[in-house]
JSON list of C-alpha atoms in Angstrom, two decimals:
[
{"chain": "A", "resi": 608, "resn": "ALA", "atom": "CA", "xyz": [130.01, 50.06, -113.87]},
{"chain": "A", "resi": 609, "resn": "GLN", "atom": "CA", "xyz": [132.10, 48.70, -110.90]},
{"chain": "A", "resi": 610, "resn": "LEU", "atom": "CA", "xyz": [134.93, 47.80, -113.47]},
{"chain": "A", "resi": 611, "resn": "HIS", "atom": "CA", "xyz": [134.63, 51.61, -114.90]},
{"chain": "A", "resi": 612, "resn": "VAL", "atom": "CA", "xyz": [134.56, 53.06, -111.20]},
{"chain": "A", "resi": 613, "resn": "GLU", "atom": "CA", "xyz": [138.10, 51.19, -110.31]},
{"chain": "A", "resi": 614, "resn": "LEU", "atom": "CA", "xyz": [139.44, 51.74, -113.70]},
{"chain": "A", "resi": 615, "resn": "LEU", "atom": "CA", "xyz": [138.83, 55.44, -113.05]},
{"chain": "A", "resi": 616, "resn": "GLY", "atom": "CA", "xyz": [139.88, 54.86, -109.85]},
{"chain": "A", "resi": 617, "resn": "ILE", "atom": "CA", "xyz": [143.33, 53.36, -110.99]},
{"chain": "A", "resi": 618, "resn": "ALA", "atom": "CA", "xyz": [143.80, 55.84, -113.57]},
{"chain": "A", "resi": 619, "resn": "GLU", "atom": "CA", "xyz": [143.63, 58.67, -111.00]},
{"chain": "A", "resi": 620, "resn": "ARG", "atom": "CA", "xyz": [146.44, 57.44, -108.71]},
{"chain": "A", "resi": 621, "resn": "LEU", "atom": "CA", "xyz": [148.39, 56.92, -111.56]},
{"chain": "A", "resi": 622, "resn": "GLY", "atom": "CA", "xyz": [147.97, 60.30, -112.49]},
{"chain": "A", "resi": 623, "resn": "ILE", "atom": "CA", "xyz": [146.18, 60.67, -115.83]},
{"chain": "A", "resi": 624, "resn": "PRO", "atom": "CA", "xyz": [143.56, 63.59, -116.07]},
{"chain": "A", "resi": 625, "resn": "HIS", "atom": "CA", "xyz": [139.87, 62.77, -115.77]},
{"chain": "A", "resi": 626, "resn": "GLN", "atom": "CA", "xyz": [139.16, 63.56, -119.13]},
{"chain": "A", "resi": 627, "resn": "GLU", "atom": "CA", "xyz": [141.74, 61.16, -120.41]},
{"chain": "A", "resi": 628, "resn": "ASN", "atom": "CA", "xyz": [140.44, 58.76, -117.71]},
{"chain": "A", "resi": 629, "resn": "LYS", "atom": "CA", "xyz": [136.96, 58.36, -119.38]},
{"chain": "A", "resi": 630, "resn": "ASP", "atom": "CA", "xyz": [138.79, 58.28, -122.81]},
{"chain": "A", "resi": 631, "resn": "HIS", "atom": "CA", "xyz": [141.09, 55.53, -121.94]},
{"chain": "A", "resi": 632, "resn": "VAL", "atom": "CA", "xyz": [137.47, 53.62, -119.74]},
{"chain": "A", "resi": 633, "resn": "ALA", "atom": "CA", "xyz": [135.97, 54.27, -122.92]},
{"chain": "A", "resi": 634, "resn": "CYS", "atom": "CA", "xyz": [138.52, 52.43, -125.28]},
{"chain": "A", "resi": 635, "resn": "TYR", "atom": "CA", "xyz": [138.91, 49.63, -122.77]},
{"chain": "A", "resi": 636, "resn": "LEU", "atom": "CA", "xyz": [135.20, 49.00, -122.28]},
{"chain": "A", "resi": 637, "resn": "ALA", "atom": "CA", "xyz": [134.98, 49.08, -126.12]},
{"chain": "A", "resi": 638, "resn": "GLU", "atom": "CA", "xyz": [137.73, 46.86, -126.93]},
{"chain": "A", "resi": 639, "resn": "LYS", "atom": "CA", "xyz": [136.04, 44.24, -123.62]},
{"chain": "A", "resi": 640, "resn": "GLU", "atom": "CA", "xyz": [132.68, 44.28, -125.59]},
{"chain": "A", "resi": 641, "resn": "ARG", "atom": "CA", "xyz": [134.48, 43.90, -128.86]},
{"chain": "A", "resi": 642, "resn": "PHE", "atom": "CA", "xyz": [135.78, 40.88, -127.73]},
{"chain": "A", "resi": 643, "resn": "PHE", "atom": "CA", "xyz": [132.51, 39.91, -125.51]},
{"chain": "A", "resi": 644, "resn": "SER", "atom": "CA", "xyz": [131.00, 39.89, -128.94]},
{"chain": "A", "resi": 645, "resn": "GLN", "atom": "CA", "xyz": [133.59, 37.69, -130.96]},
{"chain": "A", "resi": 646, "resn": "ASN", "atom": "CA", "xyz": [133.21, 35.57, -128.40]},
{"chain": "A", "resi": 647, "resn": "GLN", "atom": "CA", "xyz": [129.36, 35.36, -128.42]},
{"chain": "A", "resi": 648, "resn": "GLU", "atom": "CA", "xyz": [129.72, 34.47, -132.06]},
{"chain": "A", "resi": 649, "resn": "ARG", "atom": "CA", "xyz": [132.21, 31.66, -131.80]},
{"chain": "A", "resi": 650, "resn": "LEU", "atom": "CA", "xyz": [130.03, 30.17, -129.24]},
{"chain": "A", "resi": 651, "resn": "ARG", "atom": "CA", "xyz": [126.89, 30.93, -131.14]},
{"chain": "A", "resi": 652, "resn": "ASP", "atom": "CA", "xyz": [128.88, 28.85, -134.12]},
{"chain": "A", "resi": 653, "resn": "LYS", "atom": "CA", "xyz": [130.30, 26.17, -132.10]},
{"chain": "A", "resi": 654, "resn": "ASP", "atom": "CA", "xyz": [126.71, 26.05, -130.69]},
{"chain": "A", "resi": 655, "resn": "ALA", "atom": "CA", "xyz": [125.43, 25.25, -134.15]},
{"chain": "A", "resi": 656, "resn": "ALA", "atom": "CA", "xyz": [128.40, 22.99, -135.06]},
{"chain": "A", "resi": 657, "resn": "ILE", "atom": "CA", "xyz": [127.39, 20.73, -131.98]},
{"chain": "A", "resi": 658, "resn": "ALA", "atom": "CA", "xyz": [123.69, 21.02, -132.60]},
{"chain": "A", "resi": 659, "resn": "GLU", "atom": "CA", "xyz": [124.31, 20.02, -136.48]},
{"chain": "A", "resi": 660, "resn": "ARG", "atom": "CA", "xyz": [126.43, 16.88, -135.17]},
{"chain": "A", "resi": 661, "resn": "ASP", "atom": "CA", "xyz": [123.80, 16.11, -132.88]},
{"chain": "A", "resi": 662, "resn": "ARG", "atom": "CA", "xyz": [121.57, 15.76, -135.89]},
{"chain": "A", "resi": 663, "resn": "ALA", "atom": "CA", "xyz": [123.79, 14.09, -137.77]},
{"chain": "A", "resi": 664, "resn": "ILE", "atom": "CA", "xyz": [124.37, 11.39, -135.14]},
{"chain": "A", "resi": 665, "resn": "ALA", "atom": "CA", "xyz": [120.59, 10.95, -134.74]},
{"chain": "A", "resi": 666, "resn": "ASP", "atom": "CA", "xyz": [119.84, 10.48, -138.12]},
{"chain": "A", "resi": 667, "resn": "LYS", "atom": "CA", "xyz": [122.65, 7.70, -137.97]},
{"chain": "A", "resi": 668, "resn": "GLU", "atom": "CA", "xyz": [121.11, 6.26, -135.02]},
{"chain": "A", "resi": 669, "resn": "ARG", "atom": "CA", "xyz": [117.74, 5.99, -136.59]},
{"chain": "A", "resi": 670, "resn": "GLN", "atom": "CA", "xyz": [119.11, 4.67, -139.74]},
{"chain": "A", "resi": 671, "resn": "LEU", "atom": "CA", "xyz": [121.19, 2.05, -137.47]},
{"chain": "A", "resi": 672, "resn": "THR", "atom": "CA", "xyz": [117.66, 1.08, -136.11]},
{"chain": "A", "resi": 673, "resn": "GLU", "atom": "CA", "xyz": [116.03, 0.59, -139.32]},
{"chain": "A", "resi": 674, "resn": "ASN", "atom": "CA", "xyz": [119.14, -1.24, -140.34]},
{"chain": "A", "resi": 675, "resn": "GLU", "atom": "CA", "xyz": [118.64, -3.78, -137.61]},
{"chain": "A", "resi": 676, "resn": "GLU", "atom": "CA", "xyz": [114.93, -4.00, -137.96]},
{"chain": "A", "resi": 677, "resn": "GLU", "atom": "CA", "xyz": [115.41, -4.62, -141.17]},
{"chain": "A", "resi": 678, "resn": "LEU", "atom": "CA", "xyz": [118.16, -7.08, -140.68]},
{"chain": "A", "resi": 679, "resn": "ALA", "atom": "CA", "xyz": [115.75, -8.85, -137.88]},
{"chain": "A", "resi": 680, "resn": "GLU", "atom": "CA", "xyz": [112.92, -9.16, -140.82]},
{"chain": "A", "resi": 681, "resn": "LYS", "atom": "CA", "xyz": [115.59, -10.59, -143.26]},
{"chain": "A", "resi": 682, "resn": "ASN", "atom": "CA", "xyz": [116.82, -13.32, -140.66]},
{"chain": "A", "resi": 683, "resn": "GLN", "atom": "CA", "xyz": [113.36, -14.45, -139.56]},
{"chain": "A", "resi": 684, "resn": "GLN", "atom": "CA", "xyz": [112.63, -14.57, -143.72]},
{"chain": "A", "resi": 685, "resn": "LEU", "atom": "CA", "xyz": [115.40, -16.75, -143.51]},
{"chain": "A", "resi": 686, "resn": "ALA", "atom": "CA", "xyz": [114.66, -19.49, -140.64]},
{"chain": "A", "resi": 687, "resn": "ASP", "atom": "CA", "xyz": [111.18, -19.48, -142.27]},
{"chain": "A", "resi": 688, "resn": "ASN", "atom": "CA", "xyz": [112.82, -20.35, -145.58]},
{"chain": "A", "resi": 689, "resn": "GLU", "atom": "CA", "xyz": [115.25, -22.74, -143.99]},
{"chain": "A", "resi": 690, "resn": "ARG", "atom": "CA", "xyz": [112.12, -24.32, -142.29]},
{"chain": "A", "resi": 691, "resn": "GLN", "atom": "CA", "xyz": [110.20, -24.74, -145.34]},
{"chain": "A", "resi": 692, "resn": "LEU", "atom": "CA", "xyz": [113.69, -26.00, -147.07]},
{"chain": "A", "resi": 693, "resn": "ALA", "atom": "CA", "xyz": [113.55, -28.56, -144.25]},
{"chain": "A", "resi": 694, "resn": "ASP", "atom": "CA", "xyz": [110.02, -29.62, -144.75]},
{"chain": "A", "resi": 695, "resn": "ASN", "atom": "CA", "xyz": [110.15, -30.00, -148.79]},
{"chain": "A", "resi": 696, "resn": "GLU", "atom": "CA", "xyz": [113.14, -32.06, -148.19]},
{"chain": "A", "resi": 697, "resn": "ARG", "atom": "CA", "xyz": [111.17, -34.49, -145.80]},
{"chain": "A", "resi": 698, "resn": "GLN", "atom": "CA", "xyz": [108.32, -34.76, -147.85]},
{"chain": "A", "resi": 699, "resn": "LEU", "atom": "CA", "xyz": [111.02, -35.57, -151.10]},
{"chain": "A", "resi": 700, "resn": "ALA", "atom": "CA", "xyz": [112.36, -38.03, -148.93]},
{"chain": "A", "resi": 701, "resn": "ASP", "atom": "CA", "xyz": [109.04, -39.62, -148.10]},
{"chain": "A", "resi": 702, "resn": "LYS", "atom": "CA", "xyz": [107.98, -39.37, -151.53]},
{"chain": "A", "resi": 703, "resn": "GLU", "atom": "CA", "xyz": [110.94, -41.13, -152.95]},
{"chain": "A", "resi": 704, "resn": "ARG", "atom": "CA", "xyz": [110.61, -43.79, -150.25]},
{"chain": "A", "resi": 705, "resn": "GLN", "atom": "CA", "xyz": [107.02, -44.78, -151.15]},
{"chain": "A", "resi": 706, "resn": "LEU", "atom": "CA", "xyz": [108.34, -44.41, -154.79]},
{"chain": "A", "resi": 707, "resn": "ALA", "atom": "CA", "xyz": [111.10, -47.02, -153.96]},
{"chain": "A", "resi": 708, "resn": "GLU", "atom": "CA", "xyz": [108.65, -49.05, -152.05]},
{"chain": "A", "resi": 709, "resn": "LYS", "atom": "CA", "xyz": [106.30, -49.71, -154.98]},
{"chain": "A", "resi": 710, "resn": "ASP", "atom": "CA", "xyz": [109.19, -50.62, -157.15]}
]
């Protein structure tokens, strides 16, 4: 409303007739409204794109966490298997020594 009053005042000082003032102000306000609406739509589109990107990042982070947990489990299994192999090798060496002593 303040802008409307200011525009009418400027138009009157420029000598533009009152009805023409209203027409110019209406056109100006309509153009500003279109511009505002277009900007609002672009902002909604950008917000949607950002939200989609954030969801994709969250999905990747979840997948990374799952992969890290799976890797930790596999590393634990590998360590367990290495310990078991070392035990088996010691037992084999003991049995070979026992066999050698019998001979």
